[in-house]
CSV table of C-alpha atoms in Angstrom, one decimal:
chain,number,residue,atom,x,y,z
P,1,MET,CA,74.4,139.1,84.9
P,2,ALA,CA,72.8,137.9,81.6
P,3,SER,CA,70.7,139.4,78.8
P,4,GLY,CA,69.9,139.0,75.2
P,5,VAL,CA,70.5,141.0,72.0
P,6,GLY,CA,66.9,141.7,71.2
P,7,SER,CA,65.6,139.7,68.2
P,8,LEU,CA,64.0,136.4,68.6
P,9,PRO,CA,62.4,133.9,66.3
P,10,GLY,CA,58.6,133.5,65.7
P,11,THR,CA,55.7,135.8,65.8
P,12,ASP,CA,54.2,135.2,69.2
P,13,VAL,CA,54.9,138.5,71.0
P,14,GLN,CA,53.1,137.5,74.3
P,15,GLY,CA,55.0,134.2,74.5
P,16,ALA,CA,58.4,135.7,73.7
P,17,ALA,CA,57.9,138.5,76.2
P,18,ARG,CA,57.0,136.1,79.0
P,19,ALA,CA,59.9,133.8,78.2
P,20,VAL,CA,62.4,136.7,78.3
P,21,ARG,CA,61.1,137.9,81.6
P,22,GLU,CA,61.2,134.4,83.1
P,23,LEU,CA,64.7,133.8,81.8
P,24,TYR,CA,66.3,137.2,82.6
P,25,GLY,CA,64.0,138.9,85.1
P,26,ASP,CA,65.6,137.5,88.2
P,27,GLY,CA,68.9,139.5,88.4
P,28,GLY,CA,69.5,139.8,84.7
P,29,VAL,CA,68.4,142.3,82.0
P,30,PRO,CA,65.2,141.4,80.3
P,31,TYR,CA,64.3,143.4,77.2
P,32,LEU,CA,61.6,144.5,74.8
P,33,VAL,CA,61.4,141.7,72.3
P,34,GLU,CA,61.8,142.1,68.6
P,35,LEU,CA,60.3,139.6,66.2
P,36,PRO,CA,61.4,140.3,62.7
P,37,ALA,CA,59.7,137.2,61.3
P,38,ARG,CA,56.4,139.3,61.4
P,39,GLY,CA,57.6,141.0,58.2
P,40,PRO,CA,58.5,144.5,57.0
P,41,GLY,CA,58.3,147.0,59.8
P,42,ALA,CA,59.4,144.4,62.4
P,43,ASP,CA,63.0,144.6,61.0
P,44,LEU,CA,65.7,146.7,62.6
P,45,ILE,CA,65.6,149.6,60.1
P,46,GLY,CA,61.8,149.7,59.5
P,47,ARG,CA,61.0,149.4,63.3
P,48,THR,CA,63.1,152.5,64.0
P,49,ALA,CA,62.6,154.6,60.9
P,50,ALA,CA,58.8,154.4,61.0
P,51,GLN,CA,58.8,156.1,64.5
P,52,LEU,CA,61.0,159.0,63.5
P,53,THR,CA,59.7,162.3,64.8
P,54,GLY,CA,58.9,164.8,62.0
P,55,LEU,CA,60.0,162.5,59.2
P,56,ALA,CA,58.1,160.1,57.0
P,57,VAL,CA,59.3,156.9,55.4
P,58,ASP,CA,58.0,154.2,53.1
P,59,LEU,CA,59.3,150.8,51.9
P,60,GLN,CA,60.5,150.4,48.3
P,61,PRO,CA,62.0,147.3,46.6
P,62,ALA,CA,65.4,148.7,47.4
P,63,GLY,CA,64.6,149.3,51.1
P,64,TRP,CA,63.3,152.0,53.4
P,65,ARG,CA,63.5,155.6,52.2
P,66,LEU,CA,62.5,159.1,53.4
P,67,THR,CA,59.4,160.4,51.6
P,68,ASP,CA,56.7,163.1,51.8
P,69,GLY,CA,54.1,160.8,53.4
P,70,SER,CA,54.4,157.5,55.3
P,71,GLY,CA,53.3,154.4,53.5
P,72,ARG,CA,51.4,151.3,54.6
P,73,ASP,CA,54.5,149.5,55.7
P,74,ALA,CA,55.4,152.4,58.1
P,75,SER,CA,51.9,152.3,59.6
P,76,ARG,CA,52.3,148.5,60.1
P,77,ALA,CA,55.6,149.1,61.8
P,78,ARG,CA,54.0,151.5,64.2
P,79,ALA,CA,51.2,149.0,64.9
P,80,PHE,CA,53.8,146.3,65.7
P,81,LEU,CA,55.5,148.6,68.2
P,82,ARG,CA,52.2,149.5,69.8
P,83,GLU,CA,51.4,145.8,70.2
P,84,ASP,CA,54.8,145.2,71.7
P,85,LEU,CA,54.4,148.0,74.3
P,86,ASP,CA,50.9,146.8,75.2
P,87,VAL,CA,52.4,143.3,75.9
P,88,LEU,CA,55.3,144.9,77.8
P,89,ALA,CA,52.9,146.7,80.1
P,90,GLU,CA,51.0,143.5,80.8
P,91,VAL,CA,54.0,141.1,81.2
P,92,TYR,CA,56.0,143.5,83.3
P,93,ASP,CA,53.1,144.7,85.5
P,94,GLY,CA,54.6,145.3,89.0
P,95,TYR,CA,58.2,144.7,87.8
P,96,ALA,CA,61.1,146.5,89.4
P,97,GLY,CA,64.6,146.0,87.9
P,98,SER,CA,66.6,146.4,84.8
P,99,LEU,CA,64.9,146.5,81.4
P,100,LYS,CA,66.5,147.0,78.0
P,101,VAL,CA,65.0,148.6,74.8
P,102,GLN,CA,66.7,148.5,71.4
P,103,SER,CA,66.9,151.0,68.6
P,104,CYS,CA,68.8,151.2,65.4
P,105,GLY,CA,71.9,153.3,66.0
P,106,PRO,CA,72.3,156.6,64.1
P,107,TRP,CA,75.1,155.5,61.7
P,108,THR,CA,73.5,152.2,60.7
P,109,LEU,CA,70.2,154.1,60.2
P,110,VAL,CA,71.7,156.8,57.9
P,111,ALA,CA,73.8,154.2,56.1
P,112,THR,CA,70.7,152.1,55.3
P,113,LEU,CA,67.8,154.6,55.0
P,114,ALA,CA,67.6,156.3,51.5
P,115,LEU,CA,66.9,159.8,50.5
P,116,PRO,CA,63.8,160.4,48.2
P,117,ARG,CA,66.0,160.4,45.2
P,118,GLY,CA,67.5,157.0,46.1
P,119,GLU,CA,71.0,157.6,47.5
P,120,ARG,CA,71.8,156.8,51.1
P,121,VAL,CA,71.1,159.4,53.7
P,122,VAL,CA,74.8,159.2,54.9
P,123,SER,CA,75.8,160.8,51.6
P,124,ASP,CA,74.1,164.1,52.6
P,125,PRO,CA,75.6,165.8,55.8
P,126,GLY,CA,72.5,168.0,56.2
P,127,ALA,CA,70.1,165.0,56.0
P,128,VAL,CA,72.4,163.1,58.4
P,129,ARG,CA,72.0,165.8,61.0
P,130,ASP,CA,68.2,165.9,60.5
P,131,VAL,CA,67.8,162.1,60.9
P,132,ILE,CA,70.1,161.9,63.9
P,133,GLN,CA,68.3,164.6,65.7
P,134,SER,CA,64.9,163.0,64.9
P,135,LEU,CA,66.2,159.7,66.1
P,136,ALA,CA,67.4,161.2,69.4
P,137,ASP,CA,64.1,162.8,70.1
P,138,THR,CA,62.2,159.7,69.1
P,139,VAL,CA,64.1,157.3,71.3
P,140,ALA,CA,64.0,159.8,74.3
P,141,GLU,CA,60.2,159.8,74.0
P,142,HIS,CA,60.1,156.0,73.5
P,143,VAL,CA,62.1,155.5,76.8
P,144,ALA,CA,59.8,157.9,78.6
P,145,GLN,CA,56.8,155.9,77.4
P,146,VAL,CA,58.4,152.6,78.6
P,147,ARG,CA,59.0,154.3,82.0
P,148,ARG,CA,55.3,155.2,82.2
P,149,LEU,CA,54.3,151.6,81.3
P,150,VAL,CA,56.8,150.0,83.7
P,151,PRO,CA,57.4,152.6,86.5
P,152,GLY,CA,59.9,150.3,88.4
P,153,ALA,CA,62.2,149.8,85.4
P,154,ARG,CA,65.8,150.9,85.2
P,155,VAL,CA,66.0,151.4,81.5
P,156,THR,CA,69.0,150.6,79.3
P,157,VAL,CA,69.0,151.8,75.7
P,158,GLN,CA,70.8,149.6,73.2
P,159,TRP,CA,72.0,151.3,70.0
P,160,ASP,CA,72.4,148.7,67.3
P,161,GLU,CA,75.3,149.6,65.0
P,162,PRO,CA,76.2,146.7,62.8
P,163,GLY,CA,76.9,149.1,59.9
P,164,LEU,CA,79.2,151.5,61.8
P,165,PRO,CA,82.5,149.8,60.8
P,166,ALA,CA,81.6,150.1,57.1
P,167,VAL,CA,80.6,153.7,57.5
P,168,LEU,CA,84.0,154.6,59.0
P,169,ALA,CA,85.9,152.5,56.5
P,170,GLY,CA,84.2,153.9,53.4
P,171,ARG,CA,82.9,150.4,52.4
P,172,LEU,CA,79.3,151.5,51.6
P,173,PRO,CA,78.5,151.1,47.9
P,174,THR,CA,76.7,153.9,46.0
P,175,VAL,CA,73.3,153.1,44.7
P,176,SER,CA,74.7,152.5,41.2
P,177,GLY,CA,77.1,149.9,42.6
P,178,PHE,CA,80.0,151.4,40.7
P,179,GLY,CA,81.6,153.2,43.5
P,180,SER,CA,81.8,153.6,47.3
P,181,LEU,CA,80.7,156.5,49.5
P,182,ARG,CA,83.3,158.5,51.2
P,183,ALA,CA,84.2,157.4,54.7
P,184,VAL,CA,82.6,159.3,57.5
P,185,ASP,CA,85.2,161.2,59.6
P,186,GLY,CA,85.6,159.8,63.1
P,187,ASN,CA,84.9,163.0,64.8
P,188,PHE,CA,81.7,163.4,62.9
P,189,ALA,CA,80.7,159.9,63.8
P,190,ARG,CA,81.5,160.6,67.5
P,191,ASP,CA,79.4,163.7,67.4
P,192,GLY,CA,76.4,161.8,66.0
P,193,LEU,CA,76.7,159.2,68.8
P,194,THR,CA,77.1,161.9,71.3
P,195,ARG,CA,74.0,163.7,70.1
P,196,VAL,CA,71.7,160.7,70.5
P,197,THR,CA,73.2,159.6,73.8
P,198,GLU,CA,73.1,163.1,75.4
P,199,THR,CA,69.5,163.5,74.3
P,200,VAL,CA,68.4,160.2,75.7
P,201,ALA,CA,70.5,160.5,78.9
P,202,GLY,CA,67.7,162.4,80.6
P,203,GLN,CA,65.4,159.3,80.3
P,204,ALA,CA,67.7,156.3,80.3
P,205,ASP,CA,69.7,154.9,83.2
P,206,SER,CA,72.4,153.5,80.9
P,207,GLN,CA,73.2,153.2,77.2
P,208,VAL,CA,75.2,150.6,75.2
P,209,MET,CA,76.3,150.5,71.6
P,210,HIS,CA,75.9,147.0,70.2
P,211,CYS,CA,78.0,146.0,67.1
P,212,CYS,CA,78.1,142.4,66.0
P,213,ALA,CA,80.4,143.1,63.0
P,214,ALA,CA,84.1,142.8,62.9
P,215,ASP,CA,86.3,145.9,63.4
P,216,VAL,CA,84.2,147.3,66.3
P,217,PRO,CA,85.5,150.9,66.7
P,218,VAL,CA,86.4,150.5,70.4
P,219,PRO,CA,88.3,153.9,70.7
P,220,LEU,CA,85.2,155.7,69.3
P,221,VAL,CA,83.0,154.2,71.9
P,222,ARG,CA,85.4,155.2,74.6
P,223,GLN,CA,85.1,158.8,73.4
P,224,VAL,CA,81.4,159.0,74.1
P,225,ASP,CA,80.8,159.6,77.8
P,226,GLY,CA,79.2,156.7,79.7
P,227,LEU,CA,78.5,154.6,76.6
P,228,GLU,CA,78.9,150.9,77.2
P,229,LEU,CA,79.9,148.3,74.6
P,230,ALA,CA,78.2,145.1,73.4
P,231,LEU,CA,80.0,142.9,70.9
P,232,ASP,CA,80.5,139.3,69.7
P,233,THR,CA,83.7,138.2,71.5
P,234,SER,CA,84.6,135.7,68.7
P,235,LEU,CA,85.1,138.7,66.4
P,236,VAL,CA,87.4,140.7,68.7
P,237,ARG,CA,91.0,140.9,67.4
P,238,THR,CA,93.8,140.6,69.9
P,239,ALA,CA,94.8,144.3,69.3
P,240,GLN,CA,91.3,145.4,70.3
P,241,TRP,CA,91.5,144.0,73.8
P,242,ASP,CA,93.7,146.8,75.2
P,243,GLY,CA,90.9,149.3,74.3
P,244,ILE,CA,88.3,147.0,75.8
P,245,ALA,CA,90.3,146.8,79.0
P,246,GLU,CA,90.6,150.6,79.2
P,247,LEU,CA,86.8,150.9,78.7
P,248,VAL,CA,86.1,148.4,81.5
P,249,GLU,CA,88.7,150.0,83.8
P,250,SER,CA,86.9,153.3,83.3
P,251,GLY,CA,83.9,151.8,85.1
P,252,ARG,CA,81.7,150.9,82.1
P,253,ARG,CA,80.1,147.5,81.5
P,254,LEU,CA,81.0,145.1,78.7
P,255,TRP,CA,78.1,143.2,77.1
P,256,ALA,CA,80.0,140.1,76.0
P,257,GLY,CA,78.3,138.0,73.3
P,258,LEU,CA,80.3,135.0,74.2
P,259,VAL,CA,77.7,132.3,73.6
P,260,PRO,CA,77.6,131.4,69.9
P,261,THR,CA,74.1,130.9,68.5
P,262,GLY,CA,75.3,127.7,67.0
P,263,SER,CA,76.7,126.4,70.2
P,264,THR,CA,76.2,122.7,71.1
P,265,ALA,CA,78.0,123.0,74.4
P,266,ARG,CA,76.7,121.1,77.3
P,267,HIS,CA,78.5,123.2,79.9
P,268,PRO,CA,78.9,127.0,79.8
P,269,ARG,CA,82.6,126.7,80.8
P,270,ASP,CA,83.3,125.8,77.1
P,271,HIS,CA,82.6,129.4,76.3
P,272,VAL,CA,83.4,131.1,79.6
P,273,ASP,CA,86.9,129.7,80.1
P,274,PRO,CA,88.4,131.1,76.9
P,275,PHE,CA,86.9,134.5,77.7
P,276,VAL,CA,88.2,134.6,81.2
P,277,GLU,CA,91.7,133.5,80.0
P,278,GLN,CA,91.7,136.5,77.6
P,279,TRP,CA,90.5,138.7,80.5
P,280,HIS,CA,93.5,137.7,82.5
P,281,ARG,CA,95.9,138.0,79.6
P,282,VAL,CA,95.2,141.7,79.1
P,283,GLY,CA,95.7,142.3,82.9
P,284,LEU,CA,92.1,142.9,83.9
P,285,GLU,CA,91.3,142.1,87.6
P,286,PRO,CA,88.9,139.2,88.2
P,287,ALA,CA,86.7,141.5,90.3
P,288,LEU,CA,86.0,143.6,87.1
P,289,LEU,CA,84.2,140.6,85.7
P,290,GLU,CA,81.3,141.9,87.7
P,291,GLN,CA,81.0,144.6,85.0
P,292,VAL,CA,80.3,141.9,82.3
P,293,VAL,CA,76.8,141.2,81.0
P,294,VAL,CA,76.8,137.9,79.2
P,295,THR,CA,74.7,137.7,76.0
P,296,PRO,CA,74.4,135.4,73.1
P,297,ALA,CA,76.1,136.4,69.9
P,298,CYS,CA,73.9,137.7,67.1
P,299,GLY,CA,71.6,135.5,65.2
P,300,LEU,CA,68.9,134.1,67.5
P,301,ALA,CA,66.1,135.2,65.2
P,302,GLY,CA,67.4,132.7,62.6
P,303,LEU,CA,67.0,129.7,65.0
P,304,SER,CA,64.0,127.7,65.9
P,305,PRO,CA,62.2,128.8,69.1
P,306,ALA,CA,63.5,125.7,70.9
P,307,ASP,CA,67.1,126.4,70.0
P,308,ALA,CA,66.8,130.1,70.8
P,309,SER,CA,65.5,129.1,74.3
P,310,ARG,CA,68.4,126.6,74.7
P,311,ILE,CA,70.9,129.3,73.9
P,312,GLY,CA,69.2,131.7,76.3
P,313,ARG,CA,69.5,129.2,79.1
P,314,LEU,CA,73.1,128.5,78.3
P,315,THR,CA,73.7,132.3,78.4
P,316,VAL,CA,72.3,132.5,81.9
P,317,ASP,CA,74.4,129.5,83.0
P,318,ALA,CA,77.5,131.3,81.6
P,319,ALA,CA,76.7,134.4,83.6
P,320,HIS,CA,76.6,132.2,86.7
P,321,ALA,CA,79.9,130.7,85.8
P,322,ILE,CA,81.5,134.1,85.5
P,323,ARG,CA,80.1,135.1,88.9
P,324,ASP,CA,81.7,132.0,90.4
P,325,VAL,CA,85.1,133.2,89.0
P,326,VAL,CA,84.6,136.5,90.7
P,327,GLU,CA,83.7,134.9,94.0
P,328,GLN,CA,86.7,132.5,94.1
């Protein structure tokens, strides 16, 4: 099975949506496309923050912040998403199958979004709880809307958490730049992820946390019931594989970003073989490869449309190669 991360190059929503359905719609996991090249509000933080229930945001030179009233950039972000959903309804008319939507995860959101006075939301535990609850309610309603637009869809929610390792390690700088914010306790981080996943569980068929940074907190993901994991396999340290094996053996899927966006491979085996070798090295049964969803690594939005399409096709071919291993 194959899928994509979410972001793609260009500004043609209709063309991108049709290409994704054509590529992944036959047995894979197509997704609601994100086109950050459209500008502010199409980015990961702005796209999510502008939709937050009961909260207003605007865009400042330093980034997105909470405010008393939403600004023009937030209105544009909401317009982008309305356009994307209109296209989704058209392109997936009559579709029945898996469909993925993406949202900024709670910890990356509070690590990036600023309070009105300028410091990061993550520095204020009360504000953290408010933003996380709003995010949970917002995404639950978003998934419900997608279900109304595409009634035959089995919806997966992807929580994008590139900032989570820095939050846990205390590597976030203060606004002044002269210090770092205190690390977030692992239990508090788990509770935040649990809050959003439990709220959305009533609408989504499955949920996955995607982290394309190094030091993915695999044990933390395993503590959140049913949460699947998506990562860039080139960044996985040897010591992390035991935790990944436990996650897979618990019945959860692994979304493996094993196709580099800069790949020049002519055959998917160039990327599949090292992954399968590692799979066997940690003692995972070949049959469990059925729980692997192959994706590209992060970075497709920075490619040309032609190169992004080529990497997408290579990803589908890699998924077929893994299926051949299972069937041997």
